[in-house]
Coordinates of N, CA and C in Angstrom, one line a residue:
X24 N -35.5 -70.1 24.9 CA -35.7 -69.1 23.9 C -37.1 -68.7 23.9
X25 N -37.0 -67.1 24.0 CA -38.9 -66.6 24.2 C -39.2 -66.4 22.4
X26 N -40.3 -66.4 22.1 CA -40.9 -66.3 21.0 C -41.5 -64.9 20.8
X27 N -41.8 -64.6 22.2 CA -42.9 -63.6 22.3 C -44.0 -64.0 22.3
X28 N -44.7 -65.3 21.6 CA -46.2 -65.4 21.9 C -46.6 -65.2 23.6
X29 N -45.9 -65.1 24.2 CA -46.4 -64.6 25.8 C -46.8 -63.2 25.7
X30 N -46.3 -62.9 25.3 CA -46.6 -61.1 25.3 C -48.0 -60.5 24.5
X31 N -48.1 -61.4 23.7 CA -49.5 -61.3 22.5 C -50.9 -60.7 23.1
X32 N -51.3 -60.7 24.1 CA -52.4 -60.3 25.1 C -52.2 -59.2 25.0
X33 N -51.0 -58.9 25.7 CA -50.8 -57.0 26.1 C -50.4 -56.2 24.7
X34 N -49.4 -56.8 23.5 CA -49.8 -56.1 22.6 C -51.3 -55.8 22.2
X35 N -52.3 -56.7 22.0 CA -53.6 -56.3 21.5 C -53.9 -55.6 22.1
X36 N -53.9 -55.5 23.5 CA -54.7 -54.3 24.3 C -53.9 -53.2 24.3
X37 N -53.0 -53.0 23.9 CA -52.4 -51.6 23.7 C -52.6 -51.0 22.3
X38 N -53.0 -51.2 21.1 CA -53.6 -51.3 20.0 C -54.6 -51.2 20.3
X39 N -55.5 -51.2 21.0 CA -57.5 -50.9 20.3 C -57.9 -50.0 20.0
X40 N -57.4 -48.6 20.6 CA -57.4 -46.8 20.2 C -58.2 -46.7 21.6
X41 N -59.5 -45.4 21.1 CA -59.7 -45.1 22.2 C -61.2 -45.4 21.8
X42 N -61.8 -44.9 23.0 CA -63.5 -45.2 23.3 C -64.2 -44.0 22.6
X43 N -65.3 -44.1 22.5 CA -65.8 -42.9 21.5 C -66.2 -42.1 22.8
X44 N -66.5 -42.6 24.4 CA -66.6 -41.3 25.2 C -65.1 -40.6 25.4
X45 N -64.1 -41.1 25.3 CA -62.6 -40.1 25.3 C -62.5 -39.2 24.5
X46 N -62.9 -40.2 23.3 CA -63.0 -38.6 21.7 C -64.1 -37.8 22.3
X47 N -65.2 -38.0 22.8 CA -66.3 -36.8 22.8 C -65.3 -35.6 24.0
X48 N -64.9 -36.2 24.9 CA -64.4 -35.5 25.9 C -62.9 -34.7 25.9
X49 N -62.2 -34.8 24.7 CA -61.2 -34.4 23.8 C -61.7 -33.6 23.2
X50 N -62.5 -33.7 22.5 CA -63.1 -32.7 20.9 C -64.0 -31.6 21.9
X51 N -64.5 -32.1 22.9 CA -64.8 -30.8 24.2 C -64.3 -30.1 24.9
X52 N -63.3 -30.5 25.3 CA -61.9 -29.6 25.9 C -61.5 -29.0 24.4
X53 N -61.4 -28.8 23.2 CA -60.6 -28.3 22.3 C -61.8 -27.1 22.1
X54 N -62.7 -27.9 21.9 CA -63.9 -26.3 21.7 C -63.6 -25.6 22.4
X55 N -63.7 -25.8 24.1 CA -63.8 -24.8 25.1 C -62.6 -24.1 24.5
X56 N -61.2 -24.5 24.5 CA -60.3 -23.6 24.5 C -60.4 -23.1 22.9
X57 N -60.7 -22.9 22.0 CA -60.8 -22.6 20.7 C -62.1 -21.3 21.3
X58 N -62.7 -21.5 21.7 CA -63.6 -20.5 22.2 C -63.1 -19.5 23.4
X59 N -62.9 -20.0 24.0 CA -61.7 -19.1 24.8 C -60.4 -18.6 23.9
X60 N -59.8 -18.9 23.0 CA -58.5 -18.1 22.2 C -59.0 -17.2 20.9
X61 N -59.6 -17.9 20.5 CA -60.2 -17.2 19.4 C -60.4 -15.7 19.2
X62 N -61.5 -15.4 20.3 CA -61.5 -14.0 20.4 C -60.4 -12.9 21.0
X63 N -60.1 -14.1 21.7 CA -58.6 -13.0 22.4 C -57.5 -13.1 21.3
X64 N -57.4 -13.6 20.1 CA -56.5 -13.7 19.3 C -56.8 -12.7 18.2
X65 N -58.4 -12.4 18.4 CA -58.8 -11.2 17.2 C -58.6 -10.4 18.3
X66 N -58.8 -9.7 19.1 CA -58.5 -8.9 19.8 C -57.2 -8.2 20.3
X67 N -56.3 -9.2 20.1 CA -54.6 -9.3 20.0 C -54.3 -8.7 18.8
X68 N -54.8 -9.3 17.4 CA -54.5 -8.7 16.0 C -54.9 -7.4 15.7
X69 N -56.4 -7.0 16.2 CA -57.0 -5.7 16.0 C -55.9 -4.4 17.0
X70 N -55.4 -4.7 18.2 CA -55.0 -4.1 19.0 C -53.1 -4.0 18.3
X71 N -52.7 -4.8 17.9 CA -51.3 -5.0 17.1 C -51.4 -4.2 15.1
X72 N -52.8 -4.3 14.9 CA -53.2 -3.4 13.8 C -52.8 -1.5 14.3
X73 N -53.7 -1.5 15.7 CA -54.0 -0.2 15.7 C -52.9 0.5 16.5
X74 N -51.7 -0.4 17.0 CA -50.4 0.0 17.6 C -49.7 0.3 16.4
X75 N -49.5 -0.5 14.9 CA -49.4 -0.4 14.1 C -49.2 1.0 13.3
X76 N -50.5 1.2 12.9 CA -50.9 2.1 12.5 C -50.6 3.4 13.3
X77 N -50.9 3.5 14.2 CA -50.8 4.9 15.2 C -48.9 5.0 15.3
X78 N -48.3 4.4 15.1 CA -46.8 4.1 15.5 C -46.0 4.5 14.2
X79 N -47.1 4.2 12.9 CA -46.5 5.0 11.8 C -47.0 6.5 11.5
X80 N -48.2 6.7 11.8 CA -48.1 8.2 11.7 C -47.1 8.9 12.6
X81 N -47.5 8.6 13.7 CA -46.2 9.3 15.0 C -45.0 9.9 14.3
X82 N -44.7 8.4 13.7 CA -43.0 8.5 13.4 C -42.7 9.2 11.8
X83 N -44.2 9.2 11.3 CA -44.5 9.8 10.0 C -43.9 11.4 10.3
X84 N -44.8 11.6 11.7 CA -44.7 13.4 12.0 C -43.4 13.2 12.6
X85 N -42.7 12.8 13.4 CA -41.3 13.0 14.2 C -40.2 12.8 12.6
X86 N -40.8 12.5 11.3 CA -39.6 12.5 10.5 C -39.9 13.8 9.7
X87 N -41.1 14.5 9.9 CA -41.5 15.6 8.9 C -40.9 17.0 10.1
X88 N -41.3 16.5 11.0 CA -40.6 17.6 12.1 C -39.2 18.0 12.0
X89 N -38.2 17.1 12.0 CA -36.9 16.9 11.8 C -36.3 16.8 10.3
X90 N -37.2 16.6 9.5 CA -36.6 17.4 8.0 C -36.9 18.7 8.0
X91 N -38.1 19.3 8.8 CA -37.9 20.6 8.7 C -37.0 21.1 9.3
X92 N -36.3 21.3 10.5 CA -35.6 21.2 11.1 C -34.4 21.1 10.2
X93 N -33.9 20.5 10.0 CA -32.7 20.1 9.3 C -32.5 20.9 8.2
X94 N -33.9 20.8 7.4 CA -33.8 21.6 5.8 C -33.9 22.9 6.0
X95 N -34.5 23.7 7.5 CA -34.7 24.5 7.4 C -35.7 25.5 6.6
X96 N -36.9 24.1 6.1 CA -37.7 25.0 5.3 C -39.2 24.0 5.7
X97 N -40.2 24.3 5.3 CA -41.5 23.7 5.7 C -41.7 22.1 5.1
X98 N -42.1 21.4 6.0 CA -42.1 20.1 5.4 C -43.5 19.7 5.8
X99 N -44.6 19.0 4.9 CA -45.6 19.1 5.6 C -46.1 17.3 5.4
X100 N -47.3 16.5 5.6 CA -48.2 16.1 5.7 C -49.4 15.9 5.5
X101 N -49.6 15.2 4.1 CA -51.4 15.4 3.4 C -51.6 14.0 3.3
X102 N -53.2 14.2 3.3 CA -53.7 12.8 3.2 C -53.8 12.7 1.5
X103 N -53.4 11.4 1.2 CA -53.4 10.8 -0.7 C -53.6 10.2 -1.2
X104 N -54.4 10.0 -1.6 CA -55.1 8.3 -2.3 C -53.9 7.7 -3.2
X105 N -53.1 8.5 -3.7 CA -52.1 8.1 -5.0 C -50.8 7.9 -4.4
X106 N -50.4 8.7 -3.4 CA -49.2 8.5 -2.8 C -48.1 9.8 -3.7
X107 N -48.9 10.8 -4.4 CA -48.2 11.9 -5.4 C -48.8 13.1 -5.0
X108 N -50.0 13.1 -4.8 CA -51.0 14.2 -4.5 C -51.3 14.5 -3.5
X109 N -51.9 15.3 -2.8 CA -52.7 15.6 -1.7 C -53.8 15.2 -1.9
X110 N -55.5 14.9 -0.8 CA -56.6 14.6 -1.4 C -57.3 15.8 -0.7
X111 N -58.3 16.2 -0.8 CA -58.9 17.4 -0.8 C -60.3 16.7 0.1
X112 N -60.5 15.4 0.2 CA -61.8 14.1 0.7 C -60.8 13.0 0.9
X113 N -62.0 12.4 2.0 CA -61.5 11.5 2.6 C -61.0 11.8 4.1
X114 N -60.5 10.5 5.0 CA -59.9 10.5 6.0 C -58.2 9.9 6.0
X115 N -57.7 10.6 7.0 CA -56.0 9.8 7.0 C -55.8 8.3 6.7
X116 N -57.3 7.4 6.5 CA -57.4 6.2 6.1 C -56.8 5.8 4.9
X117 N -57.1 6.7 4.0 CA -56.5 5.9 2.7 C -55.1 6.5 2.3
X118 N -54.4 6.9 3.3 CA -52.9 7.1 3.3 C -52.7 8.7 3.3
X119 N -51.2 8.5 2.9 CA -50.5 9.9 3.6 C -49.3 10.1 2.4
X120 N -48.6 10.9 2.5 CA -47.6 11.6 2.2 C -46.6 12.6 3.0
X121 N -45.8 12.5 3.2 CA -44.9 13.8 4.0 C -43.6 14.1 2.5
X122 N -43.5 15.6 2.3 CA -43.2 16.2 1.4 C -42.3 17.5 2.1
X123 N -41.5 18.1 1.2 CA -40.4 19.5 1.5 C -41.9 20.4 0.4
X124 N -42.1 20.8 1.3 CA -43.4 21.7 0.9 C -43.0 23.4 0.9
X125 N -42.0 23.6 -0.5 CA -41.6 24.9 -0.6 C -42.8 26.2 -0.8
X126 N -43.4 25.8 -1.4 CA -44.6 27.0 -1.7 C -45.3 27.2 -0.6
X127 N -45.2 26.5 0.9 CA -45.8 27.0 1.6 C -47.4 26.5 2.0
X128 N -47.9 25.9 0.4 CA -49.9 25.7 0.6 C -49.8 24.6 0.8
X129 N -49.6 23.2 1.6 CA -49.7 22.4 2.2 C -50.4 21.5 1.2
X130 N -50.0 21.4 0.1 CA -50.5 20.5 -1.2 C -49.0 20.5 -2.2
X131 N -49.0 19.1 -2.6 CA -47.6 18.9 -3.3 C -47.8 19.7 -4.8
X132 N -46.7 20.4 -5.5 CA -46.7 20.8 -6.5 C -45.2 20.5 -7.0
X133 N -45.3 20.3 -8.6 CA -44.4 20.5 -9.5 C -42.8 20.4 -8.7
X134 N -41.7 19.8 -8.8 CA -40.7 20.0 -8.5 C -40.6 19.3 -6.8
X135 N -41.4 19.2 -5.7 CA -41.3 19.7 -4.3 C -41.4 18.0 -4.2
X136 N -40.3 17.6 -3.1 CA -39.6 16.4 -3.1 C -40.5 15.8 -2.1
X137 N -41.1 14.1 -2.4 CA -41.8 13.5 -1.6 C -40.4 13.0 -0.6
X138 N -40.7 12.8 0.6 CA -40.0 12.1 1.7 C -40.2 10.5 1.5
X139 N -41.3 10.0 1.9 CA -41.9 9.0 1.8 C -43.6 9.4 2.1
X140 N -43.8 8.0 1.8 CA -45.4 7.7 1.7 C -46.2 6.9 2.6
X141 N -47.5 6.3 3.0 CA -48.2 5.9 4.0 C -49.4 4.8 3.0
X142 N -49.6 3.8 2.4 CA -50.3 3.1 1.8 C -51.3 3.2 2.5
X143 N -53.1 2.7 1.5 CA -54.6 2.4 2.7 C -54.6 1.9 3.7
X144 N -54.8 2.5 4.5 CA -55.2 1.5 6.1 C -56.0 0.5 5.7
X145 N -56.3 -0.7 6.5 CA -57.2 -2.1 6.0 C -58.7 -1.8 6.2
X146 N -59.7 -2.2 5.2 CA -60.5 -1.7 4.9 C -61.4 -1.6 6.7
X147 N -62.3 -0.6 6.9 CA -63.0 -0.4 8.0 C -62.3 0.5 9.3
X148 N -61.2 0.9 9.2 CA -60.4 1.6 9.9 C -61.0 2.4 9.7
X149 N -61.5 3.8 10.5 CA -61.4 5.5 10.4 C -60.2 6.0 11.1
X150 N -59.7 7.0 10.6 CA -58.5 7.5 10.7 C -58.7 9.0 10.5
X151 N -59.6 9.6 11.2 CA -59.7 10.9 11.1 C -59.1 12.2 12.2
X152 N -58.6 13.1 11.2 CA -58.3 14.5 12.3 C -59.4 15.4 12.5
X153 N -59.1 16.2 13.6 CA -60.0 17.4 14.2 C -59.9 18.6 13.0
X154 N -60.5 19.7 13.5 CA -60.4 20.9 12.2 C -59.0 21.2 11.9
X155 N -58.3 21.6 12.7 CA -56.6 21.8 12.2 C -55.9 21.0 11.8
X156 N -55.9 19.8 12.0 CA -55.4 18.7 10.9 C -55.9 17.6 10.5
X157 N -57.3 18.5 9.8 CA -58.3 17.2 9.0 C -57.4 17.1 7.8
X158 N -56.8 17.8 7.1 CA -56.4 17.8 5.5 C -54.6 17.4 5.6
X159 N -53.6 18.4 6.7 CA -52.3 18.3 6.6 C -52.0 18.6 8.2
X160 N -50.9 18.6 8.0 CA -49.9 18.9 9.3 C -48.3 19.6 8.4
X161 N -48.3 20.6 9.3 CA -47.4 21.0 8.6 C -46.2 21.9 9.4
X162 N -45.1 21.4 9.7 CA -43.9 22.1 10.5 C -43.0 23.0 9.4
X163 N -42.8 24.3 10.5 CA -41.9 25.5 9.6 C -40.7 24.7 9.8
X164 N -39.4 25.5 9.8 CA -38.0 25.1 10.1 C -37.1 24.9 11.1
X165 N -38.2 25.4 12.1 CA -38.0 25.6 13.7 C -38.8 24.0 14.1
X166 N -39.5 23.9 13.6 CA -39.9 22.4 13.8 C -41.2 23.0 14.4
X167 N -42.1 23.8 14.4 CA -43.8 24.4 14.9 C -44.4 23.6 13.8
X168 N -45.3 23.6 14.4 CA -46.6 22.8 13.1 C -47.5 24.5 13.0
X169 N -47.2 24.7 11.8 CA -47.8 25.8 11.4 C -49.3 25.6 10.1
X170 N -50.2 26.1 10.7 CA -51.0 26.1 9.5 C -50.3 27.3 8.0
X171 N -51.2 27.0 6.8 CA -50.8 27.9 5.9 C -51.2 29.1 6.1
X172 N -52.4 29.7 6.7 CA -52.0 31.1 7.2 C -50.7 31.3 7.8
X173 N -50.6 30.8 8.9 CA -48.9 31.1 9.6 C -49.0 31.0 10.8
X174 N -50.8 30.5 11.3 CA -51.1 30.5 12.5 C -50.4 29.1 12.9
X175 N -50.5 29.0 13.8 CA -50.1 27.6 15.6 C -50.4 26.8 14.9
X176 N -50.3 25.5 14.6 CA -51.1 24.2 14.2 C -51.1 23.6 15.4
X177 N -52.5 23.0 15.8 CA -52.3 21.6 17.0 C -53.4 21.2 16.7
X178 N -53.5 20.0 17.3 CA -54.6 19.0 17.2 C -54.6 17.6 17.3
X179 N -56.1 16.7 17.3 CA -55.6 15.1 17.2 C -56.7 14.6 15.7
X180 N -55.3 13.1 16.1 CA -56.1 12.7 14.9 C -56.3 11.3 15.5
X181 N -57.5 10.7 15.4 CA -58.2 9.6 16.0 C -58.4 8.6 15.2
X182 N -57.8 7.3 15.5 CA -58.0 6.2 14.8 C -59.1 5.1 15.8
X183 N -59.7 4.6 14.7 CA -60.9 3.9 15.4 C -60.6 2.2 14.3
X184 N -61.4 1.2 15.2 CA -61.1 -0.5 14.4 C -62.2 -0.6 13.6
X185 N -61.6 -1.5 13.2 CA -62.8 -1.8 11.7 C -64.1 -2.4 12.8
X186 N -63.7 -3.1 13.8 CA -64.7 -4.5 13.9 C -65.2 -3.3 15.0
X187 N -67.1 -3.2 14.6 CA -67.7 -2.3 15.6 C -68.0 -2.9 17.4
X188 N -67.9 -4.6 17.4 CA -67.7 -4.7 18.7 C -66.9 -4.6 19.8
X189 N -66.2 -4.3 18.9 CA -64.2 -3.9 19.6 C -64.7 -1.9 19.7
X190 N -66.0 -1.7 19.8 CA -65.9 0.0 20.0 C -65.0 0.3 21.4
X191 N -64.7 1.8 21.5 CA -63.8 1.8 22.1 C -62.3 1.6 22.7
X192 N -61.8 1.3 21.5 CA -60.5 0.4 21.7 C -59.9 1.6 20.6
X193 N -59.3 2.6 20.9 CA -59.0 3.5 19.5 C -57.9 4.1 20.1
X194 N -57.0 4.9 18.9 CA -55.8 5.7 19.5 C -55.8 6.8 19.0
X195 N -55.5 7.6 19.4 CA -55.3 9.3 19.2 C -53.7 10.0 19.3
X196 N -53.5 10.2 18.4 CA -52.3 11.0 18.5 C -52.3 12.4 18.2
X197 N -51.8 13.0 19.2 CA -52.1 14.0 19.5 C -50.8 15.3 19.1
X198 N -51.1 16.5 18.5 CA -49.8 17.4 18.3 C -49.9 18.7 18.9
X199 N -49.4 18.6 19.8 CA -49.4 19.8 20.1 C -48.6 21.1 19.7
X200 N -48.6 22.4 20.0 CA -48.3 23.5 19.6 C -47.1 23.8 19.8
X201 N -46.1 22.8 20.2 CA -44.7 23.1 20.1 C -44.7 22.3 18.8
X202 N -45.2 21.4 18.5 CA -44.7 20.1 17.4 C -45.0 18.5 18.0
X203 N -44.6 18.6 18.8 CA -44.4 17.1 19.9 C -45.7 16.9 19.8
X204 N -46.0 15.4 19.6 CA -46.8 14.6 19.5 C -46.6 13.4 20.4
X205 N -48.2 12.6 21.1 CA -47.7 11.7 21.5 C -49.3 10.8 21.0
X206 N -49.4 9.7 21.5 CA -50.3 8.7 21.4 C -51.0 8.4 22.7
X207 N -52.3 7.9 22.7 CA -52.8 8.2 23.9 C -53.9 7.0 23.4
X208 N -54.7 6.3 24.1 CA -55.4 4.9 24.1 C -56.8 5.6 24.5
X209 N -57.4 5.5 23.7 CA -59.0 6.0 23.8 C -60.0 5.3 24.1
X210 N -60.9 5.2 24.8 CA -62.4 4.5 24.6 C -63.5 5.8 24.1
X211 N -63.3 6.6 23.1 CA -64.3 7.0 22.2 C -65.0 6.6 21.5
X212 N -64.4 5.5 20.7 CA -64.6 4.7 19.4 C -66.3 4.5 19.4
X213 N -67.1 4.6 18.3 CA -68.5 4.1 18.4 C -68.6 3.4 17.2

């Protein structure tokens, strides 16, 4: 009958842990790769922010297009700090609105039904349009992006990252003069 006391040697040596040069050479392989993921993981997040973002305006205008369309009457697109109002200042940053914009002046009034809303982009984002749709965007019932005179609407609107060493990493969605919009991957950003 064995006891086990034979085996007593190689248990202790399998119990002592490790050497403190293993831990140094462990805790150095984890830096390296922590230094290696890190930035590619903010760079993964900032790029999944600004796919984000650019993916909800798009679809912001493809649902303001197609109520007009449908309702047969002007549906437009303002930038709103409140998510009720138009803002008159500011960039597409601190949100949006699309609205059944009956009166025609590309600002919500009295009675004229919100669609949905667009909450602040995260702080450091710019989110700005060119001259024809720094303030709105706005489709007649044909689905045209018409300004309030009655002229053609087109134009882009350019989103840029908060983090200024990620410059150039920005997206632009673009409308053109039928209505259609698309998205496009920029290196402008500064």
């Amino acid at each position: 009958m064995q006891t086990g006391i034979e085996n007593t040697p190689n248990l202790s040596r399998a119990i002592q842990g490790v050497t403190l040069i293993e831990l140094l050479v462990a805790m150095s392989i984890s830096a390296i790769l922590l230094g290696i993921g890190v930035p590619s993981f903010n760079q993964f997040t900032i790029n999944n922010r600004l796919n984000s973002y650019a993916n909800t305006l798009f679809s912001h205008l493809s649902l303001a297009r197609s109520e007009a369309i449908k309702r047969n009457t002007r549906v437009a697109i303002c930038k709103s700090t409140d998510g009720a109002s138009c803002a008159s200042t500011g960039d597409w940053g601190q949100g949006w609105i699309v609205f059944v914009d009956t009166d025609n002046n590309a600002s919500t009034s009295n009675g004229e039904q919100i669609i949905t809303t667009m909450s602040t982009l995260a702080n450091g984002y710019s989110f700005s349009g060119n001259a024809n749709v720094s303030s709105y965007i706005s489709f007649d019932g044909y689905g045209m992006p018409k300004l309030v005179s009655g002229g053609f609407q087109s134009g882009t609107v350019t989103l840029c990252p908060a983090a200024p060493s990620l410059a150039g990493n920005g997206r632009s969605i673009i409308i053109s003069s039928s209505g259609r919009s698309r998205i496009t991957k920029i290196d402008t950003c500064s």
